[in-house]
Amino acid sequence: MVPTTRVAFPLQAYTRPVSESPVSTPADGRLLALQDVATQLRVDSVRATTAAGSGHPTSCASAADLVAAIFFDAMRFAPETPRDPACDRFVLSKGHAAPLLYAAWAAVGLLDRKDLVQLRQIDSDLEGHPTPRLPFVDVATGSLGQGLGVGVGLALGARMLGTDARVFVLLGDGEMAEGSVWEAAEMASHEKVDNLIAIVDVNGLGQSGPTMLNHDLKAYQRRLAAFGWRTSVIDGHDMTQITVALRRATRARGAPTAIIAGTVKGKGLGPEVEGKEGWHGKPLPADMAERVIASLEAGLHHLPPPPIRRPRRRVGRTALPAPQPITGKPPLGEIATRQAYGEALVRVGESDARVRVLDGDVKNSTYAEKFKERFPDRFIEGWIAEQNMVSTAAGLAAQGFVPFVSSFACFLERAADQIRMAGISRANVKLCGSHAGVSIGEDGPSQMALEDLALFRAIPEAVVFYPSDGVATDAAVQLATGRKGVAYIRTTRGKTPGLYGENDAFAVGQLKVVRRGERDRLAIVAAGITLHEAVAAHDELAKSGVAVRIIDLFCVKPVDAAALLEHARACDNRILTVEDHYAEGGIGDAVLEAVGTADVAVHRLAVREIPRSGPPKQLLERYGIGRGAILTKVREILGG
Amino acid sequence: MVPTTRVAFPLQAYTRPVSESPVSTPADGRLLALQDVATQLRVDSVRATTAAGSGHPTSCASAADLVAAIFFDAMRFAPETPRDPACDRFVLSKGHAAPLLYAAWAAVGLLDRKDLVQLRQIDSDLEGHPTPRLPFVDVATGSLGQGLGVGVGLALGARMLGTDARVFVLLGDGEMAEGSVWEAAEMASHEKVDNLIAIVDVNGLGQSGPTMLNHDLKAYQRRLAAFGWRTSVIDGHDMTQITVALRRATRARGAPTAIIAGTVKGKGLGPEVEGKEGWHGKPLPADMAERVIASLEAGLHHLPPPPIRRPRRRVGRTALPAPQPITGKPPLGEIATRQAYGEALVRVGESDARVRVLDGDVKNSTYAEKFKERFPDRFIEGWIAEQNMVSTAAGLAAQGFVPFVSSFACFLERAADQIRMAGISRANVKLCGSHAGVSIGEDGPSQMALEDLALFRAIPEAVVFYPSDGVATDAAVQLATGRKGVAYIRTTRGKTPGLYGENDAFAVGQLKVVRRGERDRLAIVAAGITLHEAVAAHDELAKSGVAVRIIDLFCVKPVDAAALLEHARACDNRILTVEDHYAEGGIGDAVLEAVGTADVAVHRLAVREIPRSGPPKQLLERYGIGRGAILTKVREILGG
């Protein structure tokens, strides 16, 4: 490596055009038929949004020609089984163009065109932005910039399944400003997913004004080329250019392809609207809609849509063999739960071929590297790009895989919005956050997750595990694998003693009792590092004859409310929660909600200020959640 | 716009080299002195991390030459007032190289070199990653990929203050994978902040293995050039190349500059370590450290460091005039609180010259556009890049401004990690999230913030406002402006009636009572849209003689616990919380925590499933937080 100042910079050498191999141009009749499809998509989008009284017809109109060509000239799919691994997938990253998506599936015949006007009604699945309530939607979109990462996951998944399926992602230009798009872009070229085709609808207008780059198509091209993509710039309303670009893209090898399409917002909706500001997210008034529809329909050639292309063969779910029983044993005795996580991944990986693991350049800390060592082809390095890692996992899940995503718990928060959208998608994504809380020690507050439980508890239907030893961690990984939907596992950096035997059973929504007596005066509810602190406090209290119960809140969501209440009743209606987490949104809140209306006094120990660097034991005491702090608090509560 | 397929692509036309105007090369003596500084930085970094028993000496060593040249040849600053607006700033985006930063400030004389071994001790401010407990740290770093966005804010701030101060940001190569870096990169070139200089330490090794691009310096150059930066590639251990590149960079005009420096991880720490995997985040063993230090010191030329360069003149805080009293009146009567937010921004903007506003391409929805119309030069379009918007705001705050950041509340979650770091930084950043909850209606779940209160409540020291009318919103904006630190304001999409008069007073941590009687049997605690639903329920209940108290939880954090308890006592120890938020982490949890150990039954209404699209009123009832649901719940509680 002998870098020099101001190197000569032959950028064009890195600009790989889309395949130059000859592709046929569609015949004129086919082009006219595709134009008719596009016109009908515009008509349907206008009609649906005007009926709904809200929505984004102009964002549909700019992309109508692109979508017509994608659905009726480029994609190979089976409308009756859109999620078959052999089928090409379509991701509408610019989710606000949902009416266009619904219109396309109506054109294909999967929806009834007359139902399109149910858009945005409370009992219609044709929601304002697409969600997987619909069979042809793989992930919910509408939070911009996430579709390309999902596309990376779908494309990787197709490759892993050995199919030749492609993935088409339609992006808006405004969302190209999102960093998550560039995380996906770098990942796609690094992984050489040449079955991924991004189509950027550059209409130049955002919600509140022109986009940053307006119609500078070459700026988008330069950026995508620099990120390793094959690129092509086209007129997004010229059906010949569109179909040729798409046909070339599907033949590209060695790199993903981006088609940068210059378009006009509101194209076809008349001079009052076309390319004009002030029309984002606004339906046309009824009389105007009628005029526009009449004008659009007057331009129809009344040709039937071209027949859709079908995949060569269906694959079905048999591509991935059914899970086998788990073999071997969970780790007994002292172990860091993060290490137990890595070992558990190997165990579920051996039993379940669907399992895939992603990690954000901390695999030697999260112990995801154990899985990589055992199954190198089923491990995906996610780099320091957590947003894309979660979106990619959502895409893999939509191909039938069970992806586990790991990083330091605090860095998973980088993907909070992707996790939120995974929740809305009911994506089968599992996340593991290591290095929870102040107990990580010297690295300091930037590396301490103290709000991750708040984040994950607020994902509907998510399950949140906080295991406290190797056996429990192993169980959490198995339970997460076996249950569809988002699951989170919180692990601890330091080693902790074993608590459970290999025959101890764990379940979603079930707590464990680790110390109990007949005359317990208080139930201490904890998990992870603080559970061990609580056990130490218990033993110390026992010496002076004070009996407390120690409850392991293995499953922080859903909480085992009935059992909690029962234990509270048995312990003089007193609970003390102890957590290596801020007071907001974690174990204390979870317990309070569970017993809120009952006559139970819930005392709480949690981190209540911005912590510092320092040795773990010192930090636990300084922030009031160590064994000493527990002893003090118990004596205060019990007046001892 | 007539784009064509496969345009000729003259990329080199867009690759602007760093200024070619002649710069002097430092004399040999100066170069040797700078090398001595770098050697001493390595010695100090090794010594401190070995003493601490943890830390990242190899990540310090790769950047030591760069930092020596930045501090002793490029930066103009005053160590005694490092935050003076005239001073150049240095941001260590690769925060794990903290010992290098501390060593640099020791070399400057601001720290005592012998104190460097206090690194990572619990009572030392020399934390594992830098925090603003130290006077020369503007923002906490350690969550990678955030420093460049902060640099954009510092650079914009310097320009707004009319100083010629520059901002130097040192990035690691691993963090270049973070999308947030590319958000900052596009923003910097768009805003033409030519006083921003990024130095990328490309040592090719991440934590757990080689980085995605390893030592492909030209790949970084292509990407940054495509994002509009002037670029230069150098050997990061050649002091001549470094100083010349930095000197050129400080003369560049019209665009930010990136210096891509090829380096060796662990450079100077001996052949066992240099460029080797497996040494990330590991201190050298004591005997090895001794050997390495001896070898480093043997290479010293024993020259004193060059004198630091000082800014031409100090500016002081007088650059921004003191706030004047607020004039005019808050909006009375019916108004959407999001609109009241926009109007309040104008009011505080008129009284306080420090106020700046950023918005993520939704200024016509958040009403931040009102501020833009009144103060175009004080408004910064943040585009659809929320992460960078928050980091830029943190940078502006570090220059003495009071930045308000707005977007849909759900999209602020995109910046959850940046908000977390703003909290650790105690940054003076204000955020407003509009379109909270299911009450936004037809746009559907992707646009509904239902977990934003959980996010912001878990930021230590943050204040969270949830105003329910125009007067309260105006007060929230004023209170947020006047109080240092992170503040969040949650606004509602739809119009709601006025509740307060212009003389009603609001305070941080204080609730308001909007309906009360002598024989109230239940206190309903709500805020925003649900407060109005509760008032409607109150009026309906009153018809049948059922008296309930209605409490406006204007300030969700900190909660007015004493007043809450008092009202609970006055209302038969019964509370019902109602919130347009998931049950986890919001108003219910806040209220429960406040009265947790007391003998109060807290009933809760909150959104408990993934919502759908639909009309707002229908959604409020369907998800159990509308007036009808409140009536049903109250009757159930009171057995009526």
PDB file of C-alpha atoms in Angstrom, chain B residues 274-477:
ATOM      1  CA  GLU B 274       1.015  -3.708  13.433  1.00  0.00           C
ATOM      2  CA  GLY B 275      -1.675  -4.511  10.892  1.00  0.00           C
ATOM      3  CA  LYS B 276      -2.578  -7.700  12.726  1.00  0.00           C
ATOM      4  CA  GLU B 277      -6.090  -8.940  13.416  1.00  0.00           C
ATOM      5  CA  GLY B 278      -7.104  -9.836  16.958  1.00  0.00           C
ATOM      6  CA  TRP B 279      -5.834  -6.660  18.629  1.00  0.00           C
ATOM      7  CA  HIS B 280      -8.956  -4.504  18.485  1.00  0.00           C
ATOM      8  CA  GLY B 281      -9.911  -3.151  21.900  1.00  0.00           C
ATOM      9  CA  LYS B 282      -7.060  -4.896  23.645  1.00  0.00           C
ATOM     10  CA  PRO B 283      -4.446  -3.159  25.780  1.00  0.00           C
ATOM     11  CA  LEU B 284      -0.883  -4.399  25.506  1.00  0.00           C
ATOM     12  CA  PRO B 285       0.225  -6.625  28.378  1.00  0.00           C
ATOM     13  CA  ALA B 286       2.421  -4.699  30.827  1.00  0.00           C
ATOM     14  CA  ASP B 287       5.761  -6.164  29.743  1.00  0.00           C
ATOM     15  CA  MET B 288       4.952  -5.748  26.095  1.00  0.00           C
ATOM     16  CA  ALA B 289       3.798  -2.186  26.733  1.00  0.00           C
ATOM     17  CA  GLU B 290       7.119  -1.416  28.392  1.00  0.00           C
ATOM     18  CA  ARG B 291       9.049  -2.778  25.430  1.00  0.00           C
ATOM     19  CA  VAL B 292       6.897  -0.892  22.935  1.00  0.00           C
ATOM     20  CA  ILE B 293       7.169   2.370  24.867  1.00  0.00           C
ATOM     21  CA  ALA B 294      10.941   2.019  25.094  1.00  0.00           C
ATOM     22  CA  SER B 295      11.149   1.387  21.382  1.00  0.00           C
ATOM     23  CA  LEU B 296       8.895   4.354  20.601  1.00  0.00           C
ATOM     24  CA  GLU B 297      10.833   6.670  22.888  1.00  0.00           C
ATOM     25  CA  ALA B 298      14.092   5.567  21.296  1.00  0.00           C
ATOM     26  CA  GLY B 299      12.775   7.051  18.065  1.00  0.00           C
ATOM     27  CA  LEU B 300      12.139  10.506  19.542  1.00  0.00           C
ATOM     28  CA  HIS B 301      14.084  13.445  18.191  1.00  0.00           C
ATOM     29  CA  HIS B 302      13.462  15.270  21.463  1.00  0.00           C
ATOM     30  CA  LEU B 303      12.124  18.347  19.778  1.00  0.00           C
ATOM     31  CA  PRO B 304       9.488  20.489  21.480  1.00  0.00           C
ATOM     32  CA  PRO B 305       6.054  20.435  19.828  1.00  0.00           C
ATOM     33  CA  PRO B 306       5.480  23.293  17.418  1.00  0.00           C
ATOM     34  CA  PRO B 307       3.513  26.101  19.061  1.00  0.00           C
ATOM     35  CA  ILE B 308      -0.198  25.724  18.447  1.00  0.00           C
ATOM     36  CA  ARG B 309      -1.893  28.079  16.016  1.00  0.00           C
ATOM     37  CA  ARG B 310      -4.350  30.496  17.594  1.00  0.00           C
ATOM     38  CA  PRO B 311      -7.503  31.958  16.076  1.00  0.00           C
ATOM     39  CA  ARG B 312      -7.135  35.483  14.767  1.00  0.00           C
ATOM     40  CA  ARG B 313      -9.563  36.853  17.336  1.00  0.00           C
ATOM     41  CA  ARG B 314     -11.816  35.448  19.989  1.00  0.00           C
ATOM     42  CA  VAL B 315     -15.510  35.923  19.587  1.00  0.00           C
ATOM     43  CA  GLY B 316     -17.053  34.966  22.908  1.00  0.00           C
ATOM     44  CA  ARG B 317     -20.701  34.268  23.434  1.00  0.00           C
ATOM     45  CA  THR B 318     -21.592  37.842  22.549  1.00  0.00           C
ATOM     46  CA  ALA B 319     -21.939  36.681  18.978  1.00  0.00           C
ATOM     47  CA  LEU B 320     -25.552  35.866  19.767  1.00  0.00           C
ATOM     48  CA  PRO B 321     -27.545  38.625  21.482  1.00  0.00           C
ATOM     49  CA  ALA B 322     -29.341  37.883  24.734  1.00  0.00           C
ATOM     50  CA  PRO B 323     -32.977  36.757  24.503  1.00  0.00           C
ATOM     51  CA  GLN B 324     -35.638  39.459  24.661  1.00  0.00           C
ATOM     52  CA  PRO B 325     -39.057  39.104  26.291  1.00  0.00           C
ATOM     53  CA  ILE B 326     -41.626  37.239  24.227  1.00  0.00           C
ATOM     54  CA  THR B 327     -44.107  39.507  22.515  1.00  0.00           C
ATOM     55  CA  GLY B 328     -47.532  38.850  21.045  1.00  0.00           C
ATOM     56  CA  LYS B 329     -50.015  36.245  22.184  1.00  0.00           C
ATOM     57  CA  PRO B 330     -50.319  32.474  22.030  1.00  0.00           C
ATOM     58  CA  PRO B 331     -53.065  31.067  19.796  1.00  0.00           C
ATOM     59  CA  LEU B 332     -56.375  30.809  21.641  1.00  0.00           C
ATOM     60  CA  GLY B 333     -59.278  28.590  20.646  1.00  0.00           C
ATOM     61  CA  GLU B 334     -59.356  25.709  18.209  1.00  0.00           C
ATOM     62  CA  ILE B 335     -56.078  24.859  16.542  1.00  0.00           C
ATOM     63  CA  ALA B 336     -53.966  21.776  15.781  1.00  0.00           C
ATOM     64  CA  THR B 337     -51.094  21.692  18.255  1.00  0.00           C
ATOM     65  CA  ARG B 338     -48.735  21.043  15.353  1.00  0.00           C
ATOM     66  CA  GLN B 339     -49.788  24.393  13.903  1.00  0.00           C
ATOM     67  CA  ALA B 340     -49.420  26.046  17.299  1.00  0.00           C
ATOM     68  CA  TYR B 341     -45.880  24.636  17.346  1.00  0.00           C
ATOM     69  CA  GLY B 342     -45.046  26.470  14.124  1.00  0.00           C
ATOM     70  CA  GLU B 343     -46.500  29.692  15.435  1.00  0.00           C
ATOM     71  CA  ALA B 344     -44.662  29.327  18.730  1.00  0.00           C
ATOM     72  CA  LEU B 345     -41.374  28.841  16.887  1.00  0.00           C
ATOM     73  CA  VAL B 346     -41.870  32.219  15.263  1.00  0.00           C
ATOM     74  CA  ARG B 347     -42.536  33.799  18.656  1.00  0.00           C
ATOM     75  CA  VAL B 348     -39.454  32.366  20.335  1.00  0.00           C
ATOM     76  CA  GLY B 349     -37.471  33.031  17.177  1.00  0.00           C
ATOM     77  CA  GLU B 350     -38.334  36.716  17.432  1.00  0.00           C
ATOM     78  CA  SER B 351     -37.272  36.909  21.041  1.00  0.00           C
ATOM     79  CA  ASP B 352     -34.234  34.636  20.932  1.00  0.00           C
ATOM     80  CA  ALA B 353     -31.623  34.922  18.191  1.00  0.00           C
ATOM     81  CA  ARG B 354     -30.165  31.537  19.153  1.00  0.00           C
ATOM     82  CA  VAL B 355     -33.177  29.621  17.854  1.00  0.00           C
ATOM     83  CA  ARG B 356     -32.618  27.594  14.682  1.00  0.00           C
ATOM     84  CA  VAL B 357     -35.073  25.164  13.096  1.00  0.00           C
ATOM     85  CA  LEU B 358     -34.458  21.962  11.143  1.00  0.00           C
ATOM     86  CA  ASP B 359     -37.109  19.806   9.524  1.00  0.00           C
ATOM     87  CA  GLY B 360     -37.065  16.554   7.554  1.00  0.00           C
ATOM     88  CA  ASP B 361     -39.013  17.476   4.398  1.00  0.00           C
ATOM     89  CA  VAL B 362     -42.303  17.658   6.284  1.00  0.00           C
ATOM     90  CA  LYS B 363     -42.222  21.338   7.211  1.00  0.00           C
ATOM     91  CA  ASN B 364     -45.677  21.814   5.722  1.00  0.00           C
ATOM     92  CA  SER B 365     -46.987  19.105   8.065  1.00  0.00           C
ATOM     93  CA  THR B 366     -45.078  19.967  11.241  1.00  0.00           C
ATOM     94  CA  TYR B 367     -45.651  23.675  10.513  1.00  0.00           C
ATOM     95  CA  ALA B 368     -41.939  24.365  10.878  1.00  0.00           C
ATOM     96  CA  GLU B 369     -42.475  26.174   7.569  1.00  0.00           C
ATOM     97  CA  LYS B 370     -43.887  29.099   9.513  1.00  0.00           C
ATOM     98  CA  PHE B 371     -40.459  29.662  10.993  1.00  0.00           C
ATOM     99  CA  LYS B 372     -38.853  29.262   7.593  1.00  0.00           C
ATOM    100  CA  GLU B 373     -41.151  31.897   6.133  1.00  0.00           C
ATOM    101  CA  ARG B 374     -40.284  34.352   8.885  1.00  0.00           C
ATOM    102  CA  PHE B 375     -36.565  33.518   9.260  1.00  0.00           C
ATOM    103  CA  PRO B 376     -35.364  31.852   6.057  1.00  0.00           C
ATOM    104  CA  ASP B 377     -31.707  32.217   7.048  1.00  0.00           C
ATOM    105  CA  ARG B 378     -32.273  30.494  10.374  1.00  0.00           C
ATOM    106  CA  PHE B 379     -34.073  27.485   8.901  1.00  0.00           C
ATOM    107  CA  ILE B 380     -32.141  24.440   7.712  1.00  0.00           C
ATOM    108  CA  GLU B 381     -33.839  21.867   5.504  1.00  0.00           C
ATOM    109  CA  GLY B 382     -32.824  18.499   6.900  1.00  0.00           C
ATOM    110  CA  TRP B 383     -34.278  16.424   4.033  1.00  0.00           C
ATOM    111  CA  ILE B 384     -35.403  12.855   4.651  1.00  0.00           C
ATOM    112  CA  ALA B 385     -32.346  12.120   6.759  1.00  0.00           C
ATOM    113  CA  GLU B 386     -33.407  12.254  10.368  1.00  0.00           C
ATOM    114  CA  GLN B 387     -30.214  10.838  11.843  1.00  0.00           C
ATOM    115  CA  ASN B 388     -28.112  13.596  10.393  1.00  0.00           C
ATOM    116  CA  MET B 389     -30.676  16.192  11.355  1.00  0.00           C
ATOM    117  CA  VAL B 390     -30.296  15.309  15.028  1.00  0.00           C
ATOM    118  CA  SER B 391     -26.492  15.143  14.840  1.00  0.00           C
ATOM    119  CA  THR B 392     -26.379  18.461  13.001  1.00  0.00           C
ATOM    120  CA  ALA B 393     -28.581  19.947  15.704  1.00  0.00           C
ATOM    121  CA  ALA B 394     -26.172  18.666  18.360  1.00  0.00           C
ATOM    122  CA  GLY B 395     -23.358  20.423  16.501  1.00  0.00           C
ATOM    123  CA  LEU B 396     -25.332  23.647  16.269  1.00  0.00           C
ATOM    124  CA  ALA B 397     -26.077  23.428  19.998  1.00  0.00           C
ATOM    125  CA  ALA B 398     -22.352  23.079  20.659  1.00  0.00           C
ATOM    126  CA  GLN B 399     -21.903  26.422  18.883  1.00  0.00           C
ATOM    127  CA  GLY B 400     -24.395  28.054  21.228  1.00  0.00           C
ATOM    128  CA  PHE B 401     -27.560  27.791  19.166  1.00  0.00           C
ATOM    129  CA  VAL B 402     -30.920  26.413  20.324  1.00  0.00           C
ATOM    130  CA  PRO B 403     -31.949  24.076  17.503  1.00  0.00           C
ATOM    131  CA  PHE B 404     -35.469  22.711  17.129  1.00  0.00           C
ATOM    132  CA  VAL B 405     -35.765  19.547  15.042  1.00  0.00           C
ATOM    133  CA  SER B 406     -39.107  18.422  13.674  1.00  0.00           C
ATOM    134  CA  SER B 407     -40.584  15.536  11.756  1.00  0.00           C
ATOM    135  CA  PHE B 408     -43.435  13.130  12.107  1.00  0.00           C
ATOM    136  CA  ALA B 409     -42.873  11.678  15.586  1.00  0.00           C
ATOM    137  CA  CYS B 410     -42.482   8.159  14.188  1.00  0.00           C
ATOM    138  CA  PHE B 411     -39.689   9.267  11.876  1.00  0.00           C
ATOM    139  CA  LEU B 412     -37.724  10.834  14.718  1.00  0.00           C
ATOM    140  CA  GLU B 413     -37.311   7.242  15.859  1.00  0.00           C
ATOM    141  CA  ARG B 414     -35.003   6.844  12.881  1.00  0.00           C
ATOM    142  CA  ALA B 415     -32.605   8.920  14.962  1.00  0.00           C
ATOM    143  CA  ALA B 416     -33.124   7.012  18.222  1.00  0.00           C
ATOM    144  CA  ASP B 417     -29.424   6.362  18.673  1.00  0.00           C
ATOM    145  CA  GLN B 418     -28.496   9.947  17.836  1.00  0.00           C
ATOM    146  CA  ILE B 419     -31.075  11.090  20.391  1.00  0.00           C
ATOM    147  CA  ARG B 420     -29.577   8.672  22.920  1.00  0.00           C
ATOM    148  CA  MET B 421     -26.147  10.166  22.303  1.00  0.00           C
ATOM    149  CA  ALA B 422     -27.573  13.707  22.490  1.00  0.00           C
ATOM    150  CA  GLY B 423     -28.820  12.732  25.926  1.00  0.00           C
ATOM    151  CA  ILE B 424     -25.399  11.483  26.998  1.00  0.00           C
ATOM    152  CA  SER B 425     -23.941  14.704  25.579  1.00  0.00           C
ATOM    153  CA  ARG B 426     -26.507  16.782  27.485  1.00  0.00           C
ATOM    154  CA  ALA B 427     -26.924  18.498  24.121  1.00  0.00           C
ATOM    155  CA  ASN B 428     -29.229  21.505  24.022  1.00  0.00           C
ATOM    156  CA  VAL B 429     -31.412  19.967  21.327  1.00  0.00           C
ATOM    157  CA  LYS B 430     -35.191  20.314  21.098  1.00  0.00           C
ATOM    158  CA  LEU B 431     -37.307  17.887  19.109  1.00  0.00           C
ATOM    159  CA  CYS B 432     -40.896  18.057  18.005  1.00  0.00           C
ATOM    160  CA  GLY B 433     -42.739  15.016  16.749  1.00  0.00           C
ATOM    161  CA  SER B 434     -46.032  15.640  14.993  1.00  0.00           C
ATOM    162  CA  HIS B 435     -48.723  13.185  13.896  1.00  0.00           C
ATOM    163  CA  ALA B 436     -48.691  11.214  17.125  1.00  0.00           C
ATOM    164  CA  GLY B 437     -50.777   8.118  17.479  1.00  0.00           C
ATOM    165  CA  VAL B 438     -53.685   6.448  15.725  1.00  0.00           C
ATOM    166  CA  SER B 439     -55.518   9.775  15.606  1.00  0.00           C
ATOM    167  CA  ILE B 440     -53.619  10.628  12.412  1.00  0.00           C
ATOM    168  CA  GLY B 441     -56.060   8.303  10.670  1.00  0.00           C
ATOM    169  CA  GLU B 442     -55.885   7.016   7.120  1.00  0.00           C
ATOM    170  CA  ASP B 443     -52.141   7.009   6.543  1.00  0.00           C
ATOM    171  CA  GLY B 444     -51.875   3.871   8.645  1.00  0.00           C
ATOM    172  CA  PRO B 445     -49.463   2.393  11.182  1.00  0.00           C
ATOM    173  CA  SER B 446     -46.199   3.242   9.426  1.00  0.00           C
ATOM    174  CA  GLN B 447     -46.949   6.937   9.983  1.00  0.00           C
ATOM    175  CA  MET B 448     -48.292   6.625  13.556  1.00  0.00           C
ATOM    176  CA  ALA B 449     -45.933   7.294  16.442  1.00  0.00           C
ATOM    177  CA  LEU B 450     -47.031   4.967  19.211  1.00  0.00           C
ATOM    178  CA  GLU B 451     -43.683   4.467  20.936  1.00  0.00           C
ATOM    179  CA  ASP B 452     -42.133   7.912  20.856  1.00  0.00           C
ATOM    180  CA  LEU B 453     -42.915   8.628  24.504  1.00  0.00           C
ATOM    181  CA  ALA B 454     -41.124   5.400  25.451  1.00  0.00           C
ATOM    182  CA  LEU B 455     -38.118   6.560  23.471  1.00  0.00           C
ATOM    183  CA  PHE B 456     -37.924  10.043  24.928  1.00  0.00           C
ATOM    184  CA  ARG B 457     -38.841   9.116  28.511  1.00  0.00           C
ATOM    185  CA  ALA B 458     -35.779   6.838  28.509  1.00  0.00           C
ATOM    186  CA  ILE B 459     -33.414   9.741  27.803  1.00  0.00           C
ATOM    187  CA  PRO B 460     -32.006  10.818  31.178  1.00  0.00           C
ATOM    188  CA  GLU B 461     -32.598  14.469  32.027  1.00  0.00           C
ATOM    189  CA  ALA B 462     -34.857  14.914  28.999  1.00  0.00           C
ATOM    190  CA  VAL B 463     -38.071  16.845  29.414  1.00  0.00           C
ATOM    191  CA  VAL B 464     -41.129  15.557  27.574  1.00  0.00           C
ATOM    192  CA  PHE B 465     -44.070  17.828  26.825  1.00  0.00           C
ATOM    193  CA  TYR B 466     -47.392  16.704  25.403  1.00  0.00           C
ATOM    194  CA  PRO B 467     -49.422  19.880  25.012  1.00  0.00           C
ATOM    195  CA  SER B 468     -53.152  19.736  24.363  1.00  0.00           C
ATOM    196  CA  ASP B 469     -53.976  23.143  22.964  1.00  0.00           C
ATOM    197  CA  GLY B 470     -52.401  26.193  21.385  1.00  0.00           C
ATOM    198  CA  VAL B 471     -51.581  27.975  24.612  1.00  0.00           C
ATOM    199  CA  ALA B 472     -49.952  24.890  26.117  1.00  0.00           C
ATOM    200  CA  THR B 473     -47.952  24.264  22.948  1.00  0.00           C
ATOM    201  CA  ASP B 474     -46.715  27.817  22.954  1.00  0.00           C
ATOM    202  CA  ALA B 475     -45.684  27.368  26.583  1.00  0.00           C
ATOM    203  CA  ALA B 476     -43.919  24.081  25.818  1.00  0.00           C
ATOM    204  CA  VAL B 477     -41.837  25.707  23.092  1.00  0.00           C
TER     205      VAL B 477
END
